[in-house]
PDB file of C-alpha atoms in Angstrom:
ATOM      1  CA  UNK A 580      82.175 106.171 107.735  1.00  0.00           C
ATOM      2  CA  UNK A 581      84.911 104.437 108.677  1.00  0.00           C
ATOM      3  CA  UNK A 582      85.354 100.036 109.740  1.00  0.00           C
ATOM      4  CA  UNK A 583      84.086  98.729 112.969  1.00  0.00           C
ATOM      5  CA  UNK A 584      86.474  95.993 114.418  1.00  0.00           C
ATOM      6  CA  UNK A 585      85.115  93.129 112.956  1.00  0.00           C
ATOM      7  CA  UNK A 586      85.649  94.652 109.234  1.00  0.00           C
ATOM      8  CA  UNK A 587      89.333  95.422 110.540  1.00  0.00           C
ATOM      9  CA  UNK A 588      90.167  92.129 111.797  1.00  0.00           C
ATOM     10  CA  UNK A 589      88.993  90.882 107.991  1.00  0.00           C
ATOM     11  CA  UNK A 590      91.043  92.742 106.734  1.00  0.00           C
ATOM     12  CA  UNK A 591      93.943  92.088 108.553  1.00  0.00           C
ATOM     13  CA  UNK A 592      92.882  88.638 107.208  1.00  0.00           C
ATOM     14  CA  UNK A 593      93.187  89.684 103.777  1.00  0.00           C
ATOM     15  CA  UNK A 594      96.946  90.751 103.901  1.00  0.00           C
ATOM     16  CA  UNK A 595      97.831  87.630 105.825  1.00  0.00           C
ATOM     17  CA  UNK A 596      96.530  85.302 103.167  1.00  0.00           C
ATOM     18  CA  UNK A 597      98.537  87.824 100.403  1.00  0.00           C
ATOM     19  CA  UNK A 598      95.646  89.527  98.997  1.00  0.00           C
ATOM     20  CA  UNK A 599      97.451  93.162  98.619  1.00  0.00           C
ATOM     21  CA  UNK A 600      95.371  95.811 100.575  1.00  0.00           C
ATOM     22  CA  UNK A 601      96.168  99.255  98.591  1.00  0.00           C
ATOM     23  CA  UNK A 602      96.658 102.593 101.020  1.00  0.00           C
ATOM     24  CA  UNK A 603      94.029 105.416  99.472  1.00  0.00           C
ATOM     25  CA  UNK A 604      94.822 107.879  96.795  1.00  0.00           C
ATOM     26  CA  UNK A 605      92.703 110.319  95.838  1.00  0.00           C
ATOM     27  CA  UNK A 606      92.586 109.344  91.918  1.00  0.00           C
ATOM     28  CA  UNK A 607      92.021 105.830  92.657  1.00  0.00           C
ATOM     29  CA  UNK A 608      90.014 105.318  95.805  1.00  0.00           C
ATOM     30  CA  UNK A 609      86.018 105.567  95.946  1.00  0.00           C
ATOM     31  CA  UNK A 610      84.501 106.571  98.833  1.00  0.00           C
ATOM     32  CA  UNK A 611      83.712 102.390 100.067  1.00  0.00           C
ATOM     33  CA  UNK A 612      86.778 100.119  99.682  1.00  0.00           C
ATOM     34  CA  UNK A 613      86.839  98.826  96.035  1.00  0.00           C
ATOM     35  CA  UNK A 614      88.711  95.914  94.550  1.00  0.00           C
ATOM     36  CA  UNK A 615      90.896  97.054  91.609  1.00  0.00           C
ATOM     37  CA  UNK A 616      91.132  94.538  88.714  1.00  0.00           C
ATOM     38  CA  UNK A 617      95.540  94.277  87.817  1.00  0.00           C
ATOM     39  CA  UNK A 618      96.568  92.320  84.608  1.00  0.00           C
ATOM     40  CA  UNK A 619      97.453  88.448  85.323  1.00  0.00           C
ATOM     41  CA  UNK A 620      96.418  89.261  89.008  1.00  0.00           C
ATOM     42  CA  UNK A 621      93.886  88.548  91.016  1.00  0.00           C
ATOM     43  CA  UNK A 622      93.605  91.889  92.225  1.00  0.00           C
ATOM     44  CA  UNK A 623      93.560  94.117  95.277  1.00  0.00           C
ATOM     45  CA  UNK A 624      91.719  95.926  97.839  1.00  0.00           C
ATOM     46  CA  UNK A 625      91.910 100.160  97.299  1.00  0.00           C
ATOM     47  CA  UNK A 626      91.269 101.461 100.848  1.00  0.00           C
ATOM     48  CA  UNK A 627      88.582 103.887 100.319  1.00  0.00           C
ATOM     49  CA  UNK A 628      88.222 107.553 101.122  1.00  0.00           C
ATOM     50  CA  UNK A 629      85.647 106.808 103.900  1.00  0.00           C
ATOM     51  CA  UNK A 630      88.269 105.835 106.304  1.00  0.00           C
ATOM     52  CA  UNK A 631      90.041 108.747 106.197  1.00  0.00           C
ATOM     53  CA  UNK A 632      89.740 110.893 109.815  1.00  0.00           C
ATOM     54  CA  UNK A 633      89.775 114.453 110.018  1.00  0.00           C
ATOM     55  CA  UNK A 634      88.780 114.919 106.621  1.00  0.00           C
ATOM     56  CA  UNK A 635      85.295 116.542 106.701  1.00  0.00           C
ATOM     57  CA  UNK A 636      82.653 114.291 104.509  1.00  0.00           C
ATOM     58  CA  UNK A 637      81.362 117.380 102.267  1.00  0.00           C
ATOM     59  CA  UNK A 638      85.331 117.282 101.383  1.00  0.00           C
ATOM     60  CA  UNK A 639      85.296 113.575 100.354  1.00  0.00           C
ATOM     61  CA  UNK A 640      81.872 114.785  98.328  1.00  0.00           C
ATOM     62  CA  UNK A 641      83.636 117.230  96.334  1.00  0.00           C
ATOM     63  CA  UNK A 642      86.761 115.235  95.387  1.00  0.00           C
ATOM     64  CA  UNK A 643      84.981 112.687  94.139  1.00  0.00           C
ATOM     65  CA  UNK A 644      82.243 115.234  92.729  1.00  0.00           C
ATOM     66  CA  UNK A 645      85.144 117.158  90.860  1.00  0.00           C
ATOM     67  CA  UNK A 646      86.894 113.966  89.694  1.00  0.00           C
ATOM     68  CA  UNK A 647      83.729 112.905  88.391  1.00  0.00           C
ATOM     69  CA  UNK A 648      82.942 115.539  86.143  1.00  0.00           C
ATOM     70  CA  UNK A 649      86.346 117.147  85.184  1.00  0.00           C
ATOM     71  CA  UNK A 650      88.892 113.975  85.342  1.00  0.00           C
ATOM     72  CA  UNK A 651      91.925 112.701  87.445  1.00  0.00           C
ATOM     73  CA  UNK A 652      93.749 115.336  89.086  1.00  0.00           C
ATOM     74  CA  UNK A 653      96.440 115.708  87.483  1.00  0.00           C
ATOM     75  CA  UNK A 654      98.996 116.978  89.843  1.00  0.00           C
ATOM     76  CA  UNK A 655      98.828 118.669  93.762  1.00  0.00           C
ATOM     77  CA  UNK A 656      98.780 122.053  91.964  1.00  0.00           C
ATOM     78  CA  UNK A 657      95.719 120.688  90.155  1.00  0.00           C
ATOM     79  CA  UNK A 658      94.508 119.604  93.188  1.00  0.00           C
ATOM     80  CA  UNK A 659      94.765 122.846  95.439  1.00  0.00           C
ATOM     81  CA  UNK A 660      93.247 124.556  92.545  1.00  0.00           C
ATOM     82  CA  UNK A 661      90.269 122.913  91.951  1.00  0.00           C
ATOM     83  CA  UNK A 662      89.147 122.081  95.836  1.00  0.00           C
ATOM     84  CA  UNK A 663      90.506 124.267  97.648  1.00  0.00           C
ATOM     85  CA  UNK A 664      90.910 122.078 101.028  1.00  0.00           C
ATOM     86  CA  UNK A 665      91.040 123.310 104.317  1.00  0.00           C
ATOM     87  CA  UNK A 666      94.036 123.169 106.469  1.00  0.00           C
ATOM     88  CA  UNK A 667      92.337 120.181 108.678  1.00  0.00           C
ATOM     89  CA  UNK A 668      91.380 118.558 105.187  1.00  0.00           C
ATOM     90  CA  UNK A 669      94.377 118.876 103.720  1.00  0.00           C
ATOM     91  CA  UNK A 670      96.061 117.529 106.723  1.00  0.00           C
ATOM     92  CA  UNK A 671      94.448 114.100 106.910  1.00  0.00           C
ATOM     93  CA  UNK A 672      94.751 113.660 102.998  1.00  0.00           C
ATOM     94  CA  UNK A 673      98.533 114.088 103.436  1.00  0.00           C
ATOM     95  CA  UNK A 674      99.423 112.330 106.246  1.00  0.00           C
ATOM     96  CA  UNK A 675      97.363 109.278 105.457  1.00  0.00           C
ATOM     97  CA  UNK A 676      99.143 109.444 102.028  1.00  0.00           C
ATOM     98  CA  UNK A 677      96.318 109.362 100.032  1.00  0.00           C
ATOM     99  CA  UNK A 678      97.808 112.182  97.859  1.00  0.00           C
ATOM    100  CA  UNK A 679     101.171 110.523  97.234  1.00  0.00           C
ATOM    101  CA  UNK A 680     100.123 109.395  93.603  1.00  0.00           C
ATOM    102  CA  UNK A 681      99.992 113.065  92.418  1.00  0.00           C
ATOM    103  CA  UNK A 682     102.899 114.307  94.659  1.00  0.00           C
ATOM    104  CA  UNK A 683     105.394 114.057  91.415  1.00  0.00           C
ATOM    105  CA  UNK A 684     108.309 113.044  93.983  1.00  0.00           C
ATOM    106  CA  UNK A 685     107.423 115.784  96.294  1.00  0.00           C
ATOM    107  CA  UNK A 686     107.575 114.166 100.081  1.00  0.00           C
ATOM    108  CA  UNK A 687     105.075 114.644 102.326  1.00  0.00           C
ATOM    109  CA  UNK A 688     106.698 117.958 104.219  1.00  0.00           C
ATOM    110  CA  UNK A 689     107.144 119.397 100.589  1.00  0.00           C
ATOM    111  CA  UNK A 690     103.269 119.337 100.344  1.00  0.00           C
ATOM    112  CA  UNK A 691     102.456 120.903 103.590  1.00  0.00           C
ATOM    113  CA  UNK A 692     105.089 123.538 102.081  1.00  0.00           C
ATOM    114  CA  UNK A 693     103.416 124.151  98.644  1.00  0.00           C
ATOM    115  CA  UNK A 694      99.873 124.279 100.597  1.00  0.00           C
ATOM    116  CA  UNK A 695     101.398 126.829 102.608  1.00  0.00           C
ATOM    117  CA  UNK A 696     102.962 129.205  99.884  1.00  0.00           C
ATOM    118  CA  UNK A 697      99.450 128.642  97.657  1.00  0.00           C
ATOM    119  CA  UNK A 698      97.176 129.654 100.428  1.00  0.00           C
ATOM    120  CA  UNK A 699      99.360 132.555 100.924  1.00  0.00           C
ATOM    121  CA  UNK A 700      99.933 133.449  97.730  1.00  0.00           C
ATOM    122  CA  UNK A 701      97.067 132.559  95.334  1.00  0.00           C
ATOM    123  CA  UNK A 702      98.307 134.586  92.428  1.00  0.00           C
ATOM    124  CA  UNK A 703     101.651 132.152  92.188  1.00  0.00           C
ATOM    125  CA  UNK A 704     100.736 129.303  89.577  1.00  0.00           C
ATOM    126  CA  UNK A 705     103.881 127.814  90.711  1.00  0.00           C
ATOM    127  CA  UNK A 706     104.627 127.512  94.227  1.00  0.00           C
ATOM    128  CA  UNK A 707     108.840 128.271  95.125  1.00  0.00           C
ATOM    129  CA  UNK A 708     110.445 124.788  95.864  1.00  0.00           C
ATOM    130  CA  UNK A 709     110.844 123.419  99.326  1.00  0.00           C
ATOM    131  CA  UNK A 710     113.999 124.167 101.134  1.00  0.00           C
ATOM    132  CA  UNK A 711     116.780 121.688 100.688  1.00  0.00           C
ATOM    133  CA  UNK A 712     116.424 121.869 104.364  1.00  0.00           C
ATOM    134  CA  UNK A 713     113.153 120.480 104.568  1.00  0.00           C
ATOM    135  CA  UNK A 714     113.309 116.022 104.953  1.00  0.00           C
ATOM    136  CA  UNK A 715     110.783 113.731 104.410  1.00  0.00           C
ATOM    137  CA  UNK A 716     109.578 111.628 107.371  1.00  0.00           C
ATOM    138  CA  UNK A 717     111.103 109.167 108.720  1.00  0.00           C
ATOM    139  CA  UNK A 718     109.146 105.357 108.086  1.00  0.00           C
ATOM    140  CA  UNK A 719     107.967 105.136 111.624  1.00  0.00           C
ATOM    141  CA  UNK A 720     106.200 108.704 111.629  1.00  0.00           C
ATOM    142  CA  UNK A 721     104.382 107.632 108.245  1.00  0.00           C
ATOM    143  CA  UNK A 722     103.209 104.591 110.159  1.00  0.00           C
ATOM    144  CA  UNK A 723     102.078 106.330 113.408  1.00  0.00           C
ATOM    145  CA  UNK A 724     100.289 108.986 110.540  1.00  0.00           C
ATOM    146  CA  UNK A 725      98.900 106.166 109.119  1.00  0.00           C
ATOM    147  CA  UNK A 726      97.452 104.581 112.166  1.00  0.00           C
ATOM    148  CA  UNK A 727      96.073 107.501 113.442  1.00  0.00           C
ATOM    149  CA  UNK A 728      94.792 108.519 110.095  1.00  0.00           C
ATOM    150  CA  UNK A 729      92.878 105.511 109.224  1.00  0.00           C
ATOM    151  CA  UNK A 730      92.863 103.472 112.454  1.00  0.00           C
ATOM    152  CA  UNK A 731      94.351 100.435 111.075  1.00  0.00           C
ATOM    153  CA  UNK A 732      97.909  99.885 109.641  1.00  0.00           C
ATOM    154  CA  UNK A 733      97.194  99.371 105.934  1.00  0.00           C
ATOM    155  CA  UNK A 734     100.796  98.947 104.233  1.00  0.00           C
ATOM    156  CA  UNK A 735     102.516  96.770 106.912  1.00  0.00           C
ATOM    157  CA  UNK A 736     101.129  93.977 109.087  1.00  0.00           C
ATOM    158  CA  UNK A 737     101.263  94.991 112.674  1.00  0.00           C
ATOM    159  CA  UNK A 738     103.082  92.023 113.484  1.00  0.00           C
ATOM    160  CA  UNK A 739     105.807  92.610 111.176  1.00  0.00           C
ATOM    161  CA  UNK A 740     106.484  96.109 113.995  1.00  0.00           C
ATOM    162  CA  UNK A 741     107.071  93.239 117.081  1.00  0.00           C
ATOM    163  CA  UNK A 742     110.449  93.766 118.396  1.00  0.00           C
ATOM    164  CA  UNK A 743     111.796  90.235 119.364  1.00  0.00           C
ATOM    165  CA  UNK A 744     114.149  90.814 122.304  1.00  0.00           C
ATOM    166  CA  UNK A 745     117.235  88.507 121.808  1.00  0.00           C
ATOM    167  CA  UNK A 746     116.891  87.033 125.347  1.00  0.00           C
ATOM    168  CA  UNK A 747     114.052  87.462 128.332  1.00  0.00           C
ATOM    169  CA  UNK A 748     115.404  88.818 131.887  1.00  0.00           C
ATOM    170  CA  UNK A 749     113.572  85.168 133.142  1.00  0.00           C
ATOM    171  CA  UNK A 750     115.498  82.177 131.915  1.00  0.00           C
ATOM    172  CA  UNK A 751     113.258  79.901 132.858  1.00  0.00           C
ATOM    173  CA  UNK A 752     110.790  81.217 129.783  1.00  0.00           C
ATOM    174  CA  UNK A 753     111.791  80.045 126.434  1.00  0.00           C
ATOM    175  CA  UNK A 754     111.481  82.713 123.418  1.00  0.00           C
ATOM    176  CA  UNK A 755     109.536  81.115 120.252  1.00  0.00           C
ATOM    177  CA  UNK A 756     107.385  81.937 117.752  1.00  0.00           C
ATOM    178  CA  UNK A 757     103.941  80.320 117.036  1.00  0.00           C
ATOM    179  CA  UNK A 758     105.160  78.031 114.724  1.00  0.00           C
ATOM    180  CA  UNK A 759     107.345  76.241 116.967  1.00  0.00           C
ATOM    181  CA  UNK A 760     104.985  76.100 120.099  1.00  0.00           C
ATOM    182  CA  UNK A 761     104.980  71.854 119.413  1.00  0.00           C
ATOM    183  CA  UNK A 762     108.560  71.764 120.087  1.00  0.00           C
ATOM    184  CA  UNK A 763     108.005  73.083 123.530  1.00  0.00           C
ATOM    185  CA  UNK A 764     104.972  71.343 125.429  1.00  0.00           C
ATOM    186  CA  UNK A 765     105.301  71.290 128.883  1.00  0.00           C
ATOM    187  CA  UNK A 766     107.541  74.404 129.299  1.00  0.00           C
ATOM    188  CA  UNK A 767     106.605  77.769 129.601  1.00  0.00           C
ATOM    189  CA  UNK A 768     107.235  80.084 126.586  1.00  0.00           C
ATOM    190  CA  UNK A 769     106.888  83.322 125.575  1.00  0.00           C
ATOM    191  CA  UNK A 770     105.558  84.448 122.023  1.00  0.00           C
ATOM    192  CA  UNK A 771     106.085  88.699 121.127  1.00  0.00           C
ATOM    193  CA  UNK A 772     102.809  88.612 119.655  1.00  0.00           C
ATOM    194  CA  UNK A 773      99.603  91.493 118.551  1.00  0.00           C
ATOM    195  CA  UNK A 774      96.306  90.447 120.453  1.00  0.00           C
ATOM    196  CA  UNK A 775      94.162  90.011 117.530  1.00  0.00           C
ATOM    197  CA  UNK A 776      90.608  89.499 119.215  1.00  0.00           C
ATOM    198  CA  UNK A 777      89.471  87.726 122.309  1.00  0.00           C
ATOM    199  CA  UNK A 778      85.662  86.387 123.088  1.00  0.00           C
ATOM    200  CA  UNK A 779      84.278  85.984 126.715  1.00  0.00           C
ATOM    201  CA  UNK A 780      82.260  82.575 127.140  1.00  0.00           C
ATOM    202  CA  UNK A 781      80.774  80.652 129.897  1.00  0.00           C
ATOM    203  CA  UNK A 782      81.493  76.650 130.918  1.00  0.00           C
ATOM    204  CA  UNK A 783      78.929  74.608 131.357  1.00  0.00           C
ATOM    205  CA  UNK A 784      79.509  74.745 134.896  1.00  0.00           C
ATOM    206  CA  UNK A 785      78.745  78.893 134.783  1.00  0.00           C
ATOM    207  CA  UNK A 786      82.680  79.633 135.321  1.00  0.00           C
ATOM    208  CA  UNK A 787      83.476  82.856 133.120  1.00  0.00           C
ATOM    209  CA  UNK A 788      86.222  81.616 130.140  1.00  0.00           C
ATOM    210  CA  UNK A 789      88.037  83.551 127.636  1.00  0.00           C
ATOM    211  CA  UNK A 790      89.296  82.421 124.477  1.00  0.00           C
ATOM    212  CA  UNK A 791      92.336  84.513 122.960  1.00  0.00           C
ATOM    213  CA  UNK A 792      93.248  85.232 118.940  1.00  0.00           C
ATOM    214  CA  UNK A 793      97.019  86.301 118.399  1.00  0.00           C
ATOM    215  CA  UNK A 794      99.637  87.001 115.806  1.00  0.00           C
ATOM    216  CA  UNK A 795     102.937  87.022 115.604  1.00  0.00           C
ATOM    217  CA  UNK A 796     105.369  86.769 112.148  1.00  0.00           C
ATOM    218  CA  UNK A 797     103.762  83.281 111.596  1.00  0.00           C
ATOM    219  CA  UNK A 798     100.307  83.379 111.800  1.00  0.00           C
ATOM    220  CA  UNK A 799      97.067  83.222 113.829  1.00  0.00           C
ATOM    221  CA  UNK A 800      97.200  81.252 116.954  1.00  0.00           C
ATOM    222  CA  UNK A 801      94.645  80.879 120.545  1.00  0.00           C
TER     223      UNK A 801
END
C-alpha cells in the first residue's frame, strides 16, 4: 500500500532521466505501478491505484473487480452507477485525478457536483449540469491535491515549483544553479534547491558526517 522513500526517490529518478511517469486513472491503472507499452516509445510508468490515500482498499478491490468482469467504465455516470463510492472514496479518486480520463471535460468541482445531485437523487439518469458559476481549480490546488493524495508529486518535478528570487538580501552570496557551481570555487553561493536524501556516516576518526543529495532545475548534486 503505498511507496516507502526509497521507491519515491526512484522514481523521482525516473522523470529526471525522461522516462514519463503517468498520474492514475481508474481505466488504466492496476493496483501496483505498471509500465504501459506506447507505439515507437519506450513506454511509461502508470501510477497505480495502491498509492491512492483515503480511498478504502475493499474500494480499490471492487473497481478493479467490476472492470474486470464488465469492461472500462465508460463514463463518471457509469462509474457512480456501478460502485457506488463513498463520499471519502470518491474524494481521493477525484482529487488525485485518477478519474479525469472518464470526466468527458467535466473539471474536477463539476464531479463533486454530479456526485452530489446522484447521491441525492438516484432516480435522475442524468445529473443537471454544474453551475456556470462553479470553476475548476486553480494548477497549484491540483498539485497540493496531488501531493497530499499520493504523497509524491507525480506530473511535475518538485524542482520545477523552486521560486528563484532575483537577488538575495546578502550580497556577499552569489545566486547559481548546480550547473554552474565550477564557475564559482572559492565563493560562497547559494543554490534554491529540493533536499533529495541525506545519509549519516562516521570518519574514521569516529566524528559523525553527513553526506547531502539535492536538486535543483539541473540535476542531482551533494
Amino acid at each position: 500500500r503505498g511507496l516507502g522513500d526509497v521507491y519515491k526517490r526512484q522514481l523521482n529518478a525516473l522523470s529526471r532521466t525522461g522516462f514519463p511517469l503517468l498520474p492514475p486513472d481508474v481505466n488504466r491503472s492496476a493496483g501496483p505501478y505498471t509500465v504501459e507499452r506506447r507505439e515507437h516509445s519506450e513506454g511509461a510508468l502508470r501510477t497505480g491505484l495502491c498509492q491512492l490515500k483515503g480511498v478504502e482498499d475493499s474500494c480499490i478491490r471492487k473497481l478493479l473487480e467490476e472492470r474486470r468482469r464488465r469492461g472500462p467504465f465508460a463514463d463518471f455516470q457509469d462509474f457512480l452507477m456501478r460502485l457506488n463510492p463513498s463520499l471519502p472514496d470518491i474524494r481521493g479518486l477525484i482529487r488525485s485525478g485518477s478519474l479525469d480520463g472518464i470526466a468527458a471535460g467535466i473539471h474536477r468541482p463539476g464531479l463533486f457536483w454530479h456526485y452530489f445531485q446522484v447521491s441525492r437523487h438516484p432516480e435522475l439518469f442524468v445529473s443537471p449540469a454544474p453551475p456556470a458559476s462553479l470553476r475548476d481549480y486553480p494548477g497549484e490546488v491540483k498539485l497540493q491535491d496531488e501531493l497530499e493524495t499520493l504523497g509524491l508529486l507525480v506530473t511535475r518535478r518538485p524542482a520545477e515549483l523552486l521560486r528563484i528570487p532575483d537577488q538575495l538580501s546578502d550580497p556577499g552570496i552569489l545566486l547559481t544553479d548546480s550547473g554552474s557551481m565550477a564557475e564559482y570555487k572559492g565563493k560562497k553561493v547559494a543554490i534554491p534547491s529540493v533536499l533529495v536524501t541525506g545519509k549519516e556516516v562516521r570518519t574514521r576518526t569516529k566524528k559523525e558526517m553527513c553526506f547531502l543529495s539535492f536538486e535543483d532545475r539541473e540535476g542531482i548534486y551533494e
